[in-house]
Structure formats: structure tokens, C-alpha cells
Amino acid sequence: MLKVNFNDNWTMKDLQTEKEYHVRLPASVMNTLLDAHEIADPFYRDNEEQALEVANKDYLFYKRFEVDQTLFAHEKVTITFHGIDTIAEITINGQKLATTENMHRIYEWNVKELLVEGENEIRVTLFSPLKYIEEKQRKNRLAGVDHAVDGYQHLRKAHSMYGWDWGPKIPDLGLWRDVELKAWNDNRLEDIHIHQIHNNNQVQVRVDVTVENQMDSCETTVLLKDPAGQVVSKDVGKDSFLFEMDDPQLWWPAGYGEQSLYTLEVSLNKDGEQIDSLTKSIGLRTIEVKHEPDEWGKSFTFIINGYPIFMKGANYIPEDNLLPRTSKERTERLIQDSVAANFNMIRVWGGGHYPEDYFYDLCDRYGIIVWQDFMFACSVYRLTEQFEQSVRQEAIDQVKRIRHHACLGIWCGNNEVEEAMEHWGWPKKADWRRDYIKLFEIILPDIVAEYDSQTFYWSSSPSSGGGFDKPRDPNIGDVHYWEVWHGQKPFTDYRNYYFRFCSEFGFQSFPSMKTIESFTKPEDRNIFSRVMEQHQKNDAANGMILYYLSENFLYPKNFDALLYTSQLLQAEAIKYGVEHWRRNLGRCMGSLYWQLNDCWPVASWSSVDYYGRWKALHYYAKKFYDPILLSIEEGEKDASIYVTNDHLEAIVGRIEWKLRDNQSRVIREGWKEVKVDGLSAKACQYLDFSDEINETTKYQTYLEATLYIDGEAYSYTTVIFTKPKHFDFLNPQLNFQVEEGNQQFTIQVSAKAYTKYVEIQLEQDAVLSDNFFDLSPDEPKNVTIAKNRLPKSVTKAALERTLSIRSVYHITH
Ligand code: BMA
């Protein structure tokens, strides 16, 4: 098999201006025009508005290439487009090859007949995705969300490119993934399907190989290598191979063990010569979803290698609106940040696109289980013959591409379509509902059963199992819970629910000042300015943030303090929900907050912003997702101290608690030795403070608790018994000292009075070991920054000079 990378030397032509640009794939129209300074950065101020004009036109991508005799001599020559965005006509040497209309498909065509030896030309004309949906929607109006360009659901293109309640309307066009030319004679490896059969400590790996035009002279060799690269087994045969291993190294999600990856090398030989080969990396594990009746309703529990494991993570959206700007490095940082925040799951939300292979490779390597939605979200879809055929093939392409990954935990039909059709006030049209059932409850599960029978299929998120049967039931299946935020309920409302698996809930905040500076002029820096509103896609959200602010904090002294306070609100809200659900481990088995990342600089529900900067929420996630969680459920005058232990083994420790006043004088204190079994949560200590907390003291009293494990302070937390806006915080007179070590800087922060949400701000972008933490006067805090996350030029003196610290007290001072 001869493979030629076909990404180089393309030309993009604007068919209106006739201007041409030299490009390398993957490439998009918008990104090319931006690089050529033809358009201004669409992420800056209100420049987004020009994007629709760009997307209203047609463009041509073409390439001239030589086909030499060696290539031409092969019997078969194909071209593979790993991603065409989206409506295209492709010709080779003036003859039509194909038309496309699905960005999520992998297209392969035979091109031998169209090629000539010598110079050839391929032309891909990309047609405006706006005109197409406008016409379709005019003919057949379908329900959907109103923050995207009307009619978006008619085209198999990432919905969020048309705008979302966190995303700009930049429906770019392009060749968004690699293109390859392949040439071979008669035979090649057509398909590899790997199955795992686990039985106690024994694993059988079955490899089914499909060879195109299988012949007697063809032989396949399959090599299985262990994680160290040693060959464990080798087999030569035709189409089915079975490897048995005793006590193999299992693959575990992050926090539970190694991410051991075996390698399968498949080579196809003909007459003793290798003619094709393929390598796949696999992890030996079982992932099941237990959805069974129990005392509360019906469970939704991921069972991994036999253990019921609480899933912790967030929802993932496309990383950039301009797709060619994404990269493995950026994704790797996001995955590292997820692991750093103690995630073990990421949900790939259905309104974007199916991520790159490297996304899944990284999740395999870092131990992040992927909840994979098919790309359908918040809309009605009609199964015309053409649409049905297109989505069928899309699903087959994607299932076959992704199924072997150790990280793949679940296939899910769509995001919120079942719930929307039932509860969002859309007309309950019979043909809409029939097509829904056909697509999400027949076609897609059948495809998963045929091509990836080992992975669990769930028809929609949220759902109680399908058929429009109470998709919002809090006690069955998964739930998206938005009453806190969209429904304006207080944070405490989370405590009224014991969802079996909360796959979405969220709270917005503004990104940091640095991020806002990237898209504003100084005069824009007011949250109601035109530019700031352009970067806030949820119409009601600024009002919502201010409402929750009024409920919880004092009115901030300036714009920067408002940004900071919005992040505190977000962090507190999500923490409130997660800690509650983790205290109810067993009944609730998963928490995925909305949303992990951003696709441009914007006010949104993300915990990591477009530039990779951690918001307060991400630092909070690191703590509220810690495998050993110390949490306090406070009442008006009482509190319960809990420990949640996600490890498989029991832990023993000691909880020390102190009830203190705002000058941190100890009012009452105590301690308790605790033992918490593996995979369980325990109410370790109930404390009644009705003697200490009254109408006067409640504004000045806080409870702190420290969990010691093996004599070391493992975690520290505090709660107050009133809203922060009413607590009498004293000036903490924050102080810091910087120490330099070989690998890291350590910043020791101390306070003269109790304070909350201490934020260390650096000039440089860096991830700190902790931030937005609480401090008591006698307990200074050491925060470290790894030197490899800072520019080399940063010195101790520079840090001391430029570092600043603030806390809750500074919202108003
Ligand atoms: C959820 C998601 C998204 C949306 C988010 C915030 O329902 O599925 O569609 O961005 O809410 O509103």
C-alpha cells in the first residue's frame, strides 16, 4: 500500500474576488483570510459580525499534483478526505468525482479512472452553508434552539459553528482534516475489529480482520505487544485471531491505577511481502453501565473492571471556532488540566464535532473515560432518505474509528433532543416523534450493536431510557439539571435532588481580566457594553449573574472585582452540587458539570477559558473532585462533616474541627478518628451549634475542618453560616513570601484574619497548586508553581515584584 500525504500545496480561491491563497491542509476559509489579513480577527470586539458575510459565499480549494508511473501502475487508487466542511463538489481533471454534505463523515473514493500519468488537478468547491440551510428551513421548518442561525439542524455540520449560547456565529468552511492518496493492488486491510472477553484474571483478545479481496496468497500476521513493548503473542492466519492472557496489565481510569496500553500490529502479507499494515493501541478493561431498578428508581452506574466508580468531570465543546487552530498540544494541555482537577470522565457534547484521533489517544494515555454523544443536539431531525443514509454512514465511520479506544465509555444518541421534544413546548408532531424513535432508538443502537457491541448505548442525555418516558425523571438514568442558573433557584436547591447521574448542570462566569483584555478596548470594559454583550451569548445571563451576586456578595467595587466575584459565584454553585452528590455516593454515581472549555473568549459556563486560563471553578474542581473529599453540610446552626472516599481501599484518618469567630478565636473544637471504606461516603461527625450560633454571632462564626491522613493535613475546608455578603470579614492583611526551589517556586501566603477565596494573581499564565482558598490567621498556606509552567526568564525577584493577592475582603476594599 502506497500512502501519499495530500495536505500540501493547495490553493484557496475566493470565487467572488478571484483572489488566491496558498494553503496547507487542514485549512479553513476564515482562517486563511485571517492569516492573509483580508479579514480582522473575528474574536476581537464585534468583528464576529463579518463572519456571516464570508460564509455567504462559495470558495474553491484546488491542487495540481503529479502522478508518477509507480503510483499509476497500481490497480486501485483512492483519495480519502478525513473531513470536508461541508457542502462540496469535487472534480478531478474536470470530471465530477462526488458531492458531499456531511462534515462528520470520512469520505473515500476510487479515483484511478479519473487520473492520468503526469499532471492532474483536483478541485473542491465549497458552497455556502448559509444558503443551504435557509432554503431547507423555508421548505420544512424544524424546531431547534434560537441562538444558532435558523435552520442549522438541516446540515450535518457542527451545530455550534452556527452559534450557541456560548459560541459565536462563525460558520466557517474548509477541508478540516487530512487528505490522503492511497494506492494498492487487489488487497488491503479493510477493517480491524477488536473484542475483549474478560474472565476473572484472564483476558481473551479477539481480532477480526477483514481483507479486501481475500485470497489464498494473502496472510495476516498479528502481533500483540505488552505496555513495555515486548511481544506477548504472535499469530499468522486469515481473519480471526485469539490471544489469551493470564493476569494481564489492566487499563484503569485516572486515580485508580495505570493506563497500561498494549499494541496490536497487524500486517497483511502476500507472497511473503508486506503489502499493508496497521497499528492500534488498546487497553484491557471492562466498562459497563448498570441501569437497573433499585430502591430509588433505576441506577446509572459505570462499572469499571468490576468496580462501581463515581464519574467526575465536565462537558467538552469544540476547542476553537476556527478549526485549523486546534492542535494536539492544546488538547493535551486541556486533558492534563482535567486530570489535574481529578476528572475521570469527559463528555463530548453532541452539538459540536467528533474529536480528532489524538483526543482519544490522549484520553487513553491519561485515563479519562469518554462519554461520546453522536452529533445531534437540541433539535428536531427529519429522516429524508438522503439524511438517513448520510447519518447512518456517519455513525458507522465514527464508531469504527473510535471503538478500539480504551477510553471509550459510552455512546449516547444525542444531547437533549428527547427532553426538548417532550418539555420545551415544541409541537408534538407525530412524524417528528417517529423519526426521533427511528434514528435514536433503532438506527443508532443497531449500528452500535453491529460495530461496537461491547460499548453501552444510551439514546439521549438526559433520558430515563427512551420512548419519551419522563426524560427528566430525577431517579432514573441521567439528568441535566438547570434550575440553579436558568431557573434562578438558590444553590441550596441542588440538595433537594439525589440524581443517579448528573450529566449537566452549570453556572456562568466572566473570564479573567487578561482574557477580556484580549478582545476589548479599555472603553469596552463594562459588562453591558456592546462588545462585552457580543461576548455573552446567553441573553439572560448577565442579569442572572447580577441576580446571584445580589443574593450572595456585596456589590463589587469595580469591573475587575466583578469578574472575580462572578467566578466565586460559579465555583461555589458547582461545589454545592458536587459535594452533595458525592456525599450521596452509591445513589448518585456521576457529576459532569457544564462546561469544561470555551471555543473563543467569552462569558460562559466554562472552568477553563479559551486561553487555557483556570477560572476559580477549575481550582475548586481540583478540590471537590479530590478522591478523598472532606466536606461540610452546614445547616443554620449545625453541621455534618463528611468524608467521601473514591479509592478502592478504606482510609483511616483524623478530623479536627474548630468553630471560630471572625478574629479566629476558637469557640469550640474537637476531633475524631475516622475510617471510611473504599468507594463510599460517610457522615463522620454531626455538630450542633445551637448554643453558639444565634442571630448576632452567625455573622461572625465559621467552622473549619482539617482531615489528617498519616499525620499529614490532607485537606482543609471552612463554612460560614450566613451568605458571604453578610459575614463580618475583617481586613486579612494578606502577606506572602516567595521561596525558590529547583523545580518550583513556593509562595507562602498568610492572613491576619479569617478570609475566603484567596487568589494569587501572577503576571504570567501559570497553574498553581491551589488558588481561591480560605485562610485562617494561624495557618499559612504554601502554594507551588512548577517552573516548567513558567517562562524561563521568571525569577524570584520578578515574582515578588509582580505578584498580587486578593480575597473576599477586596471585593469592596
Ligand atoms: C445545556 C447544553 C447546551 C447549552 C447549555 C447551557 O443544555 O446541552 O446546549 O449550551 O445547556 O445553556
PDB file of N, CA, C and O and ligand atoms in Angstrom, residues 164-166 349 378 415-416 482 486 504 594 605, ligand 1:
ATOM      1  N   TRP A 164     -23.979  29.374  19.434  1.00  0.00           N
ATOM      2  CA  TRP A 164     -24.621  28.645  20.543  1.00  0.00           C
ATOM      3  C   TRP A 164     -24.727  29.613  21.710  1.00  0.00           C
ATOM      4  O   TRP A 164     -24.346  30.773  21.559  1.00  0.00           O
ATOM      5  N   ASP A 165     -25.229  29.189  22.855  1.00  0.00           N
ATOM      6  CA  ASP A 165     -25.356  30.178  23.926  1.00  0.00           C
ATOM      7  C   ASP A 165     -24.023  30.443  24.639  1.00  0.00           C
ATOM      8  O   ASP A 165     -23.987  31.046  25.705  1.00  0.00           O
ATOM      9  N   TRP A 166     -22.930  29.991  24.030  1.00  0.00           N
ATOM     10  CA  TRP A 166     -21.570  30.337  24.454  1.00  0.00           C
ATOM     11  C   TRP A 166     -20.666  30.520  23.236  1.00  0.00           C
ATOM     12  O   TRP A 166     -19.466  30.703  23.374  1.00  0.00           O
ATOM     13  N   TRP A 349     -19.891  16.594  24.026  1.00  0.00           N
ATOM     14  CA  TRP A 349     -21.270  17.061  23.828  1.00  0.00           C
ATOM     15  C   TRP A 349     -21.679  17.011  22.352  1.00  0.00           C
ATOM     16  O   TRP A 349     -20.876  17.304  21.456  1.00  0.00           O
ATOM     17  N   CYS A 378     -30.333  19.277  20.777  1.00  0.00           N
ATOM     18  CA  CYS A 378     -31.358  20.306  20.994  1.00  0.00           C
ATOM     19  C   CYS A 378     -32.212  20.623  19.768  1.00  0.00           C
ATOM     20  O   CYS A 378     -32.650  21.763  19.619  1.00  0.00           O
ATOM     21  N   ASN A 415     -27.793  14.985  22.439  1.00  0.00           N
ATOM     22  CA  ASN A 415     -27.905  15.879  23.581  1.00  0.00           C
ATOM     23  C   ASN A 415     -29.284  16.527  23.612  1.00  0.00           C
ATOM     24  O   ASN A 415     -29.637  17.283  22.678  1.00  0.00           O
ATOM     25  N   GLU A 416     -30.046  16.212  24.630  1.00  0.00           N
ATOM     26  CA  GLU A 416     -31.298  16.907  24.967  1.00  0.00           C
ATOM     27  C   GLU A 416     -32.386  16.888  23.911  1.00  0.00           C
ATOM     28  O   GLU A 416     -33.301  17.705  23.972  1.00  0.00           O
ATOM     29  N   TRP A 482     -30.917  22.247  35.493  1.00  0.00           N
ATOM     30  CA  TRP A 482     -30.624  23.659  35.229  1.00  0.00           C
ATOM     31  C   TRP A 482     -31.478  24.627  36.054  1.00  0.00           C
ATOM     32  O   TRP A 482     -31.540  25.816  35.731  1.00  0.00           O
ATOM     33  N   HIS A 486     -30.519  28.638  34.995  1.00  0.00           N
ATOM     34  CA  HIS A 486     -31.635  29.063  34.140  1.00  0.00           C
ATOM     35  C   HIS A 486     -32.919  29.282  34.953  1.00  0.00           C
ATOM     36  O   HIS A 486     -33.695  30.188  34.660  1.00  0.00           O
ATOM     37  N   GLU A 504     -25.228  17.132  33.329  1.00  0.00           N
ATOM     38  CA  GLU A 504     -25.110  18.565  33.033  1.00  0.00           C
ATOM     39  C   GLU A 504     -25.751  19.374  34.131  1.00  0.00           C
ATOM     40  O   GLU A 504     -26.884  19.109  34.534  1.00  0.00           O
ATOM     41  N   TRP A 594     -21.331  21.476  33.440  1.00  0.00           N
ATOM     42  CA  TRP A 594     -21.311  22.185  32.166  1.00  0.00           C
ATOM     43  C   TRP A 594     -20.524  23.462  32.382  1.00  0.00           C
ATOM     44  O   TRP A 594     -20.948  24.271  33.173  1.00  0.00           O
ATOM     45  N   TRP A 605     -20.090  29.157  30.880  1.00  0.00           N
ATOM     46  CA  TRP A 605     -20.129  28.204  31.996  1.00  0.00           C
ATOM     47  C   TRP A 605     -18.805  27.453  32.155  1.00  0.00           C
ATOM     48  O   TRP A 605     -18.709  26.557  32.978  1.00  0.00           O
TER      49      TRP A 605
HETATM   50  C1  BMA B   1     -27.127  22.567  28.003  1.00  0.00           C
HETATM   51  C2  BMA B   1     -26.240  22.179  26.845  1.00  0.00           C
HETATM   52  C3  BMA B   1     -26.013  23.239  25.849  1.00  0.00           C
HETATM   53  C4  BMA B   1     -26.044  24.615  26.418  1.00  0.00           C
HETATM   54  C5  BMA B   1     -26.045  24.626  27.910  1.00  0.00           C
HETATM   55  C6  BMA B   1     -26.175  25.979  28.522  1.00  0.00           C
HETATM   56  O1  BMA B   1     -28.429  22.208  27.870  1.00  0.00           O
HETATM   57  O2  BMA B   1     -26.620  20.978  26.299  1.00  0.00           O
HETATM   58  O3  BMA B   1     -26.923  23.112  24.806  1.00  0.00           O
HETATM   59  O4  BMA B   1     -25.011  25.350  25.928  1.00  0.00           O
HETATM   60  O5  BMA B   1     -27.086  23.856  28.369  1.00  0.00           O
HETATM   61  O6  BMA B   1     -27.419  26.560  28.292  1.00  0.00           O
END
